[in-house]
Amino acid sequence: MGTVEAKKPEAPGAATAESRDALTLTDQRTGKTYEIPIADGTIRAIDLRQIKTGPDDFGLMSYDPAFLNTASCKSRITFIDGEKGILRYRGYPIEQLAEKCTYLEVAYLLLYGELPNRKQYDEWVQRITYHTMIHESLKKLMDAFNYDAHPMGMLISTVAAMSTFYPEAHQVHDVDVRTKQIHRLIAKMPTIAAFAYKHSMGMPYVYPRNDLSYCENFLTMLFKTPAEDYKPNPALVKALDVLFILHADHEQNCGTNAMRGIGSAHTDPYSSVAGAAAALYGPLHGGANEEVLKMLTEIGSVSKVPAFIKEVKEGKGEKRLMGFGHRVYKNFDPRAKIIKRMAEQVFEVTGRNPLLDIALELERIALQDDYFVKRKLYPNVDFYSGLIYQAIGIPTAAFTVLFAIPRTSGWLSQWGELLEDPEEKIARPRQIYLGYGERNFVPIDKR
Ligand code: CMC
């Protein structure tokens, strides 16, 4: 479980001051006993530093590669209970948000902590809509990419380049400046993503249309051509909107950790989002949706599923069942459940994706197989999302871009929270040095 559910919001440090909860530790090296306070189910790693064997000892540290058991921040945005398969944004269950909200409503909730009222919502949508165009020079910059450039590579570089177009973005402590960049980023991500796709197809860019909803506009920029008009199917618009809600935030995952790490140096939000998107690009993270489709295509038919499962098991971690497993969810991923249901609705419009049968068979076998059951490996958000994207007509290489668009609101919410947190400092982990002690330089011809 990655998160402890707070009973009520408290000022940072308040629980520590009042709590009698403590951990008593005896250092067997010295025989000394220490009392370490516990607050919110956590001890502070810095409290271990007082544990020393002598005056020259630096003090005890905790070692936690990959942050398996380390809380890097206090947050009030997203709650996950990985054992129970619970995901909530600002307290609202993901299932309710997916059913009843639009993505932009959810983005507002993540950023500002409350669902918008009608007036706030209309103003918010108007603000985002107003910023959908990108600078023509940014468009020309995208033109410079090779014809087969990966859309994620283009997205990451273009978002990073945006910091040079909006130099005021460096004023990260000015709330008004910050708000403006948030509008720009949420508004322009779909435009950049669609342009990256058009570039890879050798097709002219389609400019945003501000009379359309966020997802209608995105689909139109993807699929309209100068030769033909395009009217997105409302069922597909709804499906995309739900997918965007499900991907909007997921507390301290790899990409968000990158966002907070970079943001902690007070870097501008464009460079920080580019860094977070680079983390998301990896096949173990947001890149998994693309890998799932490659895997299903490689398997090719339902009859080959058992052989593939055998290979994964014998590969002992070398070959993975992509779209399976999660660092936090050890029972089921609530997003995967919603997506699986939605896939059926989408296929009613688009026709059944033939890869679905392979996915269903993989899931059926894996959920009964001891290897996967013992390791608590279940389908994650990426297992079925790619099938929907493919049915909508989006090419495999663009899948992770579709993850990055909505995750931008989550990254920016976490970034804003970081900047407002009086306890936050520049992220700077320690290390256990295992290299040489001091040794003398040897000239090159004596080595
Ligand atoms: N297929 C086969 N074996 C697996 C898989 C998998 N997908 N995932 C984990 N394992 C095995 C792993 O080999 C290890 O076995 P053993 O104990 O024998 O060494 C055990 O399960 C634990 O694995 P781990 O790597 O320690 O687990 P983790 O919590 O560090 O990794 C994960 C989580 C998501 C990176 C991993 O499950 C994985 O690589 N899954 C496939 C990629 C994927 O679908 N990623 C999308 C994650 S959800 C979207 C997002 O938030 O990014």
Coordinates of C-alpha atoms and ligand atoms in Angstrom, one line a residue:
M1 CA 0.0 0.0 0.0
G2 CA 1.5 3.3 -1.1
T3 CA -0.6 5.8 0.8
V4 CA -1.9 6.2 4.4
E5 CA -5.4 7.7 4.3
A6 CA -5.4 10.8 6.5
K7 CA -8.5 11.1 8.7
K8 CA -8.8 14.8 8.2
P9 CA -6.5 17.4 6.6
E10 CA -3.9 18.6 9.2
A11 CA -1.2 21.2 9.1
P12 CA 2.2 19.7 8.3
G13 CA 3.9 18.5 11.4
A14 CA 0.8 18.9 13.7
A15 CA 0.3 15.2 14.2
T16 CA 4.0 14.7 15.2
A17 CA 3.8 17.4 17.9
E18 CA 0.7 16.0 19.5
S19 CA 1.1 12.3 18.9
R20 CA 2.3 9.9 21.5
D21 CA 3.0 7.3 18.8
A22 CA 6.6 6.4 18.6
L23 CA 9.0 3.7 17.6
T24 CA 11.6 2.6 20.2
L25 CA 14.9 1.5 18.6
T26 CA 17.9 -0.1 20.2
D27 CA 21.2 0.2 18.4
Q28 CA 22.9 -3.1 19.1
R29 CA 26.2 -1.5 18.1
T30 CA 26.1 0.9 21.0
G31 CA 23.3 -0.4 23.3
K32 CA 21.7 3.1 23.0
T33 CA 17.9 3.4 22.8
Y34 CA 16.1 6.0 20.7
E35 CA 12.5 7.1 20.5
I36 CA 11.4 8.0 16.9
P37 CA 8.1 9.7 16.6
I38 CA 5.5 8.1 14.3
A39 CA 3.0 10.4 12.4
D40 CA 0.6 9.3 9.7
G41 CA 2.0 5.8 9.9
T42 CA 5.5 7.1 9.0
I43 CA 8.8 7.8 10.7
R44 CA 10.9 10.6 9.4
A45 CA 14.1 9.3 7.8
I46 CA 16.0 12.3 9.1
D47 CA 15.2 11.2 12.7
L48 CA 17.5 8.2 12.1
R49 CA 20.5 10.5 11.6
Q50 CA 20.9 11.0 15.4
I51 CA 21.7 7.2 15.7
K52 CA 25.5 7.2 15.6
T53 CA 28.3 5.0 16.8
G54 CA 30.5 7.9 17.6
P55 CA 31.1 11.6 16.9
D56 CA 32.7 10.9 13.5
D57 CA 29.8 8.7 12.4
F58 CA 27.5 10.5 9.8
G59 CA 24.5 8.9 11.4
L60 CA 22.1 6.2 10.2
M61 CA 20.4 6.5 6.9
S62 CA 17.6 4.4 5.3
Y63 CA 18.3 2.6 2.1
D64 CA 15.3 2.3 -0.3
P65 CA 16.2 1.8 -3.9
A66 CA 13.1 2.6 -6.2
F67 CA 11.4 4.1 -3.1
L68 CA 9.5 0.9 -2.3
N69 CA 8.7 2.1 1.2
T70 CA 9.5 5.8 1.2
A71 CA 6.9 8.6 1.2
S72 CA 8.6 11.5 -0.6
C73 CA 5.9 14.1 0.2
K74 CA 2.6 14.8 1.9
S75 CA -0.2 15.1 -0.6
R76 CA -3.9 15.8 -0.6
I77 CA -4.6 15.0 -4.3
T78 CA -4.8 11.3 -5.0
F79 CA -5.5 8.4 -2.7
I80 CA -4.7 4.8 -3.6
D81 CA -5.3 1.6 -1.6
G82 CA -3.5 -1.0 -3.7
E83 CA -4.7 -3.9 -1.7
K84 CA -8.4 -2.9 -2.0
G85 CA -8.1 -1.5 -5.6
I86 CA -9.3 2.0 -4.5
L87 CA -8.4 5.1 -6.5
R88 CA -9.8 8.5 -5.5
Y89 CA -9.0 12.0 -6.7
R90 CA -9.5 14.6 -3.9
G91 CA -11.7 12.0 -2.1
Y92 CA -14.0 11.2 -5.1
P93 CA -14.0 7.5 -6.2
I94 CA -12.6 7.2 -9.8
E95 CA -15.7 5.2 -10.8
Q96 CA -18.0 8.1 -10.0
L97 CA -15.7 10.7 -11.7
A98 CA -15.4 8.5 -14.8
E99 CA -19.2 8.1 -15.1
K100 CA -20.3 11.6 -14.3
C101 CA -17.6 14.1 -15.2
T102 CA -15.8 15.5 -18.1
Y103 CA -12.0 15.4 -18.2
L104 CA -11.7 19.2 -17.9
E105 CA -13.9 19.0 -14.8
V106 CA -11.6 16.4 -13.3
A107 CA -8.5 18.5 -14.2
Y108 CA -10.0 21.4 -12.3
L109 CA -10.7 19.2 -9.3
L110 CA -7.1 17.9 -9.3
L111 CA -5.7 21.4 -9.6
Y112 CA -7.9 23.3 -7.3
G113 CA -9.1 20.7 -4.8
E114 CA -12.9 21.0 -5.5
L115 CA -15.2 20.3 -8.3
P116 CA -16.1 23.5 -10.1
N117 CA -19.6 25.0 -10.0
R118 CA -21.2 25.9 -13.3
K119 CA -19.7 29.4 -13.5
Q120 CA -16.2 28.2 -12.5
Y121 CA -16.5 25.4 -15.0
D122 CA -17.5 27.6 -17.9
E123 CA -14.7 30.0 -17.2
W124 CA -12.2 27.2 -16.9
V125 CA -13.2 25.6 -20.2
Q126 CA -13.2 29.0 -21.8
R127 CA -9.6 29.6 -20.5
I128 CA -8.3 26.3 -21.7
T129 CA -10.1 26.7 -25.1
Y130 CA -8.5 30.1 -25.6
H131 CA -5.0 28.7 -25.4
T132 CA -5.2 25.8 -27.8
M133 CA -3.2 27.3 -30.7
I134 CA 0.6 26.9 -30.6
H135 CA 3.2 29.4 -31.8
E136 CA 3.9 29.1 -35.5
S137 CA 7.6 28.8 -34.7
L138 CA 6.9 25.8 -32.5
K139 CA 5.0 24.3 -35.4
K140 CA 8.1 24.8 -37.6
L141 CA 10.3 23.3 -35.0
M142 CA 8.1 20.2 -35.1
D143 CA 8.5 20.2 -38.9
A144 CA 12.3 19.6 -38.4
F145 CA 11.8 16.1 -37.0
N146 CA 12.6 13.2 -39.2
Y147 CA 9.6 11.6 -40.9
D148 CA 9.7 8.6 -38.6
A149 CA 10.3 10.4 -35.3
H150 CA 8.5 8.8 -32.4
P151 CA 5.5 11.0 -31.3
M152 CA 6.6 10.8 -27.7
G153 CA 10.1 12.1 -28.6
M154 CA 8.5 14.9 -30.5
L155 CA 6.1 15.7 -27.7
I156 CA 8.9 15.8 -25.0
S157 CA 11.1 18.0 -27.1
T158 CA 8.3 20.4 -28.2
V159 CA 7.1 20.8 -24.6
A160 CA 10.6 21.5 -23.4
A161 CA 11.0 24.1 -26.2
M162 CA 7.9 25.9 -25.0
S163 CA 9.9 27.2 -22.0
T164 CA 11.8 29.4 -24.5
F165 CA 8.6 30.8 -25.9
Y166 CA 7.2 31.7 -22.4
P167 CA 10.3 32.9 -20.4
E168 CA 8.1 34.3 -17.7
A169 CA 7.3 30.7 -16.8
H170 CA 10.5 30.7 -14.7
Q171 CA 8.7 32.8 -12.1
V172 CA 7.3 29.7 -10.5
H173 CA 6.4 31.4 -7.2
D174 CA 4.1 33.9 -8.9
V175 CA 0.6 32.2 -8.7
D176 CA -0.8 34.2 -11.6
V177 CA 2.1 33.3 -13.9
R178 CA 1.8 29.7 -12.8
T179 CA -1.9 29.7 -13.6
K180 CA -1.3 31.0 -17.1
Q181 CA 1.3 28.2 -17.8
I182 CA -1.2 25.6 -16.5
H183 CA -3.8 26.9 -18.9
R184 CA -1.3 26.8 -21.8
L185 CA 0.0 23.3 -21.0
I186 CA -3.4 21.7 -20.6
A187 CA -4.7 23.5 -23.7
K188 CA -1.7 22.9 -26.0
M189 CA -0.8 19.3 -25.2
P190 CA -3.6 17.9 -27.5
T191 CA -2.4 20.3 -30.3
I192 CA 1.2 19.2 -30.0
A193 CA 0.2 15.5 -29.8
A194 CA -2.0 15.8 -32.9
F195 CA 0.7 17.7 -34.8
A196 CA 3.2 15.0 -33.9
Y197 CA 0.8 12.4 -35.3
K198 CA 0.2 14.4 -38.5
H199 CA 3.9 14.9 -39.0
S200 CA 4.5 11.1 -38.7
M201 CA 1.8 10.5 -41.3
G202 CA 3.3 13.2 -43.7
M203 CA 0.0 15.0 -43.5
P204 CA -0.7 18.8 -43.0
Y205 CA -1.4 19.9 -39.5
V206 CA -5.1 20.6 -38.6
Y207 CA -5.5 23.7 -36.4
P208 CA -7.6 23.5 -33.2
R209 CA -11.2 24.4 -33.3
N210 CA -12.5 26.3 -30.2
D211 CA -16.1 25.5 -30.8
L212 CA -15.5 21.8 -30.0
S213 CA -15.0 20.1 -26.7
Y214 CA -11.5 19.1 -25.5
C215 CA -11.8 15.6 -26.9
E216 CA -13.8 16.4 -30.0
N217 CA -11.2 19.0 -30.9
F218 CA -8.4 16.5 -30.3
L219 CA -10.0 13.8 -32.5
T220 CA -10.7 16.4 -35.2
M221 CA -7.1 17.6 -35.2
L222 CA -6.0 13.9 -35.5
F223 CA -8.4 12.7 -38.2
K224 CA -9.6 15.7 -40.3
T225 CA -7.8 16.4 -43.5
P226 CA -8.0 19.3 -45.9
A227 CA -9.7 17.1 -48.4
E228 CA -12.4 15.8 -46.0
D229 CA -14.4 16.9 -43.0
Y230 CA -14.5 14.8 -39.9
K231 CA -17.2 14.5 -37.3
P232 CA -16.1 12.5 -34.3
N233 CA -18.5 9.8 -33.1
P234 CA -20.0 10.9 -29.7
A235 CA -19.4 7.4 -28.3
L236 CA -15.7 7.6 -29.1
V237 CA -15.5 11.2 -27.8
K238 CA -17.0 9.9 -24.5
A239 CA -14.6 6.9 -24.4
L240 CA -11.6 9.2 -24.9
D241 CA -12.9 11.6 -22.2
V242 CA -13.2 8.6 -19.7
L243 CA -9.7 7.4 -20.6
F244 CA -8.4 10.9 -20.0
I245 CA -10.1 10.9 -16.6
L246 CA -8.6 7.5 -15.7
H247 CA -5.1 8.6 -16.6
A248 CA -5.2 12.1 -15.1
D249 CA -3.3 11.4 -11.9
H250 CA -1.8 8.5 -10.0
E251 CA 0.0 9.9 -7.0
Q252 CA 3.8 9.4 -6.8
N253 CA 4.5 7.2 -9.9
C254 CA 7.7 7.4 -11.9
G255 CA 6.6 10.4 -14.1
T256 CA 5.1 12.4 -11.2
N257 CA 8.2 11.7 -9.1
A258 CA 10.3 13.1 -12.0
M259 CA 7.9 16.2 -12.1
R260 CA 8.4 16.8 -8.4
G261 CA 12.1 16.1 -8.6
I262 CA 12.7 18.6 -11.4
G263 CA 10.2 21.1 -10.0
S264 CA 11.9 21.0 -6.7
A265 CA 14.8 22.8 -8.3
H266 CA 12.3 25.6 -9.2
T267 CA 12.6 24.7 -12.9
D268 CA 9.9 26.1 -15.2
P269 CA 6.8 23.9 -15.7
Y270 CA 7.5 23.2 -19.4
S271 CA 10.9 21.8 -18.7
S272 CA 9.5 19.9 -15.7
V273 CA 6.6 18.4 -17.8
A274 CA 9.0 17.5 -20.5
G275 CA 11.0 15.5 -17.9
A276 CA 7.9 13.9 -16.5
A277 CA 6.8 12.9 -20.0
A278 CA 10.3 11.4 -20.6
A279 CA 9.8 9.2 -17.6
L280 CA 6.3 8.2 -18.8
Y281 CA 7.8 7.2 -22.2
G282 CA 9.5 4.2 -20.7
P283 CA 8.0 0.7 -21.4
L284 CA 7.6 -0.1 -17.7
H285 CA 5.5 3.0 -17.3
G286 CA 3.3 4.8 -19.8
G287 CA 5.1 3.2 -22.7
A288 CA 3.5 -0.1 -21.7
N289 CA 0.3 0.6 -23.6
E290 CA 2.3 0.5 -26.8
E291 CA 4.1 -2.6 -25.7
V292 CA 0.9 -4.4 -25.0
L293 CA -0.3 -3.9 -28.6
K294 CA 3.1 -5.0 -29.9
M295 CA 2.9 -8.1 -27.7
L296 CA -0.7 -9.0 -28.8
T297 CA 0.3 -8.6 -32.4
E298 CA 3.4 -10.7 -31.9
I299 CA 1.3 -13.5 -30.3
G300 CA -1.0 -13.3 -33.3
S301 CA -3.7 -15.9 -32.3
V302 CA -5.5 -17.3 -29.3
S303 CA -3.9 -20.7 -29.8
K304 CA -0.4 -19.2 -29.2
V305 CA -1.3 -17.7 -25.9
P306 CA -0.2 -20.7 -23.7
A307 CA 3.2 -20.9 -25.4
F308 CA 3.6 -17.1 -24.8
I309 CA 2.7 -17.4 -21.1
K310 CA 5.2 -20.3 -20.8
E311 CA 7.9 -18.1 -22.3
V312 CA 7.2 -15.3 -19.8
K313 CA 7.3 -17.7 -16.9
E314 CA 10.6 -19.3 -18.1
G315 CA 12.1 -15.9 -18.9
K316 CA 12.1 -15.2 -15.1
G317 CA 11.5 -11.5 -15.5
E318 CA 13.4 -11.1 -18.8
K319 CA 10.2 -11.2 -20.8
R320 CA 7.1 -9.7 -19.2
L321 CA 3.5 -9.9 -19.8
M322 CA 3.0 -6.2 -20.7
G323 CA 0.0 -4.5 -19.2
F324 CA 0.2 -6.8 -16.2
G325 CA 1.5 -6.0 -12.7
H326 CA 1.7 -2.8 -10.7
R327 CA 3.9 -1.5 -8.0
V328 CA 0.9 -0.4 -5.9
Y329 CA -2.1 -2.4 -7.0
K330 CA -1.8 -6.0 -5.7
N331 CA -5.4 -7.1 -6.2
F332 CA -6.8 -5.3 -9.2
D333 CA -6.4 -1.9 -10.9
P334 CA -9.7 -0.1 -10.7
R335 CA -8.9 1.7 -13.9
A336 CA -8.5 -1.5 -15.8
K337 CA -12.0 -2.7 -14.7
I338 CA -13.6 0.5 -16.1
I339 CA -11.6 0.3 -19.3
K340 CA -12.4 -3.3 -19.9
R341 CA -16.1 -2.5 -19.7
M342 CA -15.7 0.5 -21.9
A343 CA -13.9 -1.5 -24.6
E344 CA -17.0 -3.5 -25.3
Q345 CA -19.0 -0.2 -25.8
V346 CA -16.3 1.2 -28.1
F347 CA -16.2 -2.0 -30.2
E348 CA -20.0 -1.7 -30.7
V349 CA -19.2 1.4 -32.7
T350 CA -15.9 0.5 -34.3
G351 CA -16.3 -3.3 -34.7
R352 CA -14.5 -5.7 -32.5
N353 CA -10.7 -5.4 -32.3
P354 CA -9.5 -8.9 -33.3
L355 CA -6.7 -8.6 -30.7
L356 CA -9.3 -8.5 -27.9
D357 CA -9.7 -12.3 -28.0
I358 CA -6.0 -12.7 -27.5
A359 CA -6.0 -10.2 -24.6
L360 CA -9.0 -12.0 -23.0
E361 CA -7.3 -15.3 -23.3
L362 CA -4.1 -14.0 -21.8
E363 CA -6.0 -12.5 -18.9
R364 CA -8.0 -15.8 -18.4
I365 CA -4.9 -18.0 -18.3
A366 CA -2.7 -15.6 -16.3
L367 CA -5.4 -15.1 -13.6
Q368 CA -5.4 -18.9 -13.0
D369 CA -1.7 -19.4 -13.2
D370 CA 0.3 -19.8 -10.0
Y371 CA 3.2 -17.7 -11.3
F372 CA 1.0 -14.6 -11.8
V373 CA -1.3 -15.3 -8.8
K374 CA 1.6 -15.7 -6.4
R375 CA 3.2 -12.5 -7.5
K376 CA -0.2 -10.7 -7.5
L377 CA 0.0 -9.7 -11.1
Y378 CA -3.3 -8.4 -12.6
P379 CA -4.2 -6.4 -15.7
N380 CA -3.3 -2.7 -15.2
V381 CA -4.6 0.4 -16.9
D382 CA -2.5 -0.2 -20.0
F383 CA -3.7 -3.7 -20.8
Y384 CA -7.0 -2.8 -22.5
S385 CA -6.5 1.0 -23.2
G386 CA -4.3 0.3 -26.3
L387 CA -7.1 -1.8 -27.8
I388 CA -9.5 1.1 -27.5
Y389 CA -7.0 3.6 -28.9
Q390 CA -6.4 1.2 -31.9
A391 CA -10.1 0.8 -32.5
I392 CA -10.5 4.6 -32.5
G393 CA -7.8 4.6 -35.3
I394 CA -4.8 5.9 -33.3
P395 CA -1.5 4.3 -34.4
T396 CA 0.4 2.3 -31.8
A397 CA 3.3 4.8 -31.6
A398 CA 1.0 7.5 -30.4
F399 CA -0.5 5.6 -27.5
T400 CA 1.8 7.0 -24.8
V401 CA 1.1 10.5 -26.1
L402 CA -2.5 9.9 -25.2
F403 CA -1.4 9.1 -21.7
A404 CA 0.7 12.2 -21.5
I405 CA -2.1 14.6 -22.4
P406 CA -4.4 14.0 -19.4
R407 CA -1.5 13.2 -17.0
T408 CA -0.4 16.8 -17.6
S409 CA -3.1 18.0 -15.2
G410 CA -1.9 15.6 -12.6
W411 CA 1.7 16.6 -13.0
L412 CA 0.7 20.3 -12.7
S413 CA -1.4 19.6 -9.6
Q414 CA 1.5 17.8 -7.9
W415 CA 3.9 20.6 -9.0
G416 CA 1.6 23.3 -7.5
E417 CA 1.3 21.4 -4.3
L418 CA 5.1 21.0 -4.1
L419 CA 5.7 24.7 -4.6
E420 CA 3.1 25.5 -1.8
D421 CA 4.5 23.0 0.6
P422 CA 6.6 24.7 3.4
E423 CA 8.5 21.4 4.0
E424 CA 9.7 20.9 0.5
K425 CA 13.3 21.4 -0.5
I426 CA 15.3 20.5 -3.6
A427 CA 15.1 16.7 -4.1
R428 CA 18.5 15.3 -3.2
P429 CA 18.7 11.7 -2.1
R430 CA 21.7 10.2 -0.4
Q431 CA 23.7 7.2 -1.6
I432 CA 25.7 4.3 -0.1
Y433 CA 29.1 4.7 -1.6
L434 CA 30.7 1.4 -2.3
G435 CA 33.6 2.5 -4.6
Y436 CA 37.3 2.9 -3.9
G437 CA 38.7 4.7 -0.9
E438 CA 41.2 7.4 -1.7
R439 CA 44.0 6.4 -4.2
N440 CA 46.7 8.2 -5.9
F441 CA 46.7 9.3 -9.6
V442 CA 48.8 7.1 -11.9
P443 CA 50.2 8.7 -15.1
I444 CA 48.8 7.2 -18.4
D445 CA 51.9 5.3 -19.4
K446 CA 52.2 3.7 -16.0
R447 CA 48.7 2.2 -16.0
Ligands
CMC1 N1 5.1 -10.2 -16.3 C1 5.8 -11.2 -15.8 N2 6.3 -11.2 -14.6 C2 6.2 -10.0 -13.9 C3 5.5 -8.9 -14.4 C4 4.9 -9.0 -15.7 N3 4.2 -8.0 -16.2 N4 5.6 -7.9 -13.5 C5 6.3 -8.3 -12.5 N5 6.7 -9.6 -12.7 C6 7.4 -10.5 -11.8 C7 8.9 -10.1 -11.7 O1 9.7 -10.8 -12.6 C8 9.2 -10.4 -10.3 O2 9.3 -11.8 -10.2 P1 10.4 -12.5 -9.1 O3 9.8 -12.1 -7.8 O4 10.4 -13.9 -9.4 O5 11.7 -11.8 -9.4 C9 7.9 -10.1 -9.5 O6 6.8 -10.2 -10.5 C10 7.8 -8.6 -8.9 O7 8.2 -7.8 -10.0 P2 8.9 -6.3 -9.8 O8 9.6 -5.9 -11.0 O9 9.7 -6.4 -8.5 O10 7.6 -5.4 -9.5 P3 7.6 -3.9 -9.5 O11 6.5 -3.5 -8.5 O12 8.9 -3.3 -9.3 O13 7.1 -3.5 -11.0 C11 5.8 -3.0 -12.9 C12 5.9 -3.1 -11.4 C13 4.6 -2.4 -13.3 C14 7.0 -2.2 -13.4 C15 5.9 -4.5 -13.4 O14 4.8 -5.2 -13.0 C16 6.0 -4.6 -14.9 O15 7.1 -4.5 -15.5 N6 4.8 -4.7 -15.7 C17 4.8 -4.7 -17.1 C18 4.9 -3.3 -17.6 C19 3.6 -2.6 -17.4 O16 2.5 -3.1 -17.7 N7 3.7 -1.3 -16.9 C20 2.5 -0.4 -16.7 C21 2.3 -0.1 -15.3 S1 0.7 0.7 -15.1 C22 0.8 2.2 -15.9 C23 1.7 3.2 -15.2 O17 1.3 3.6 -14.1 O18 2.7 3.4 -15.7

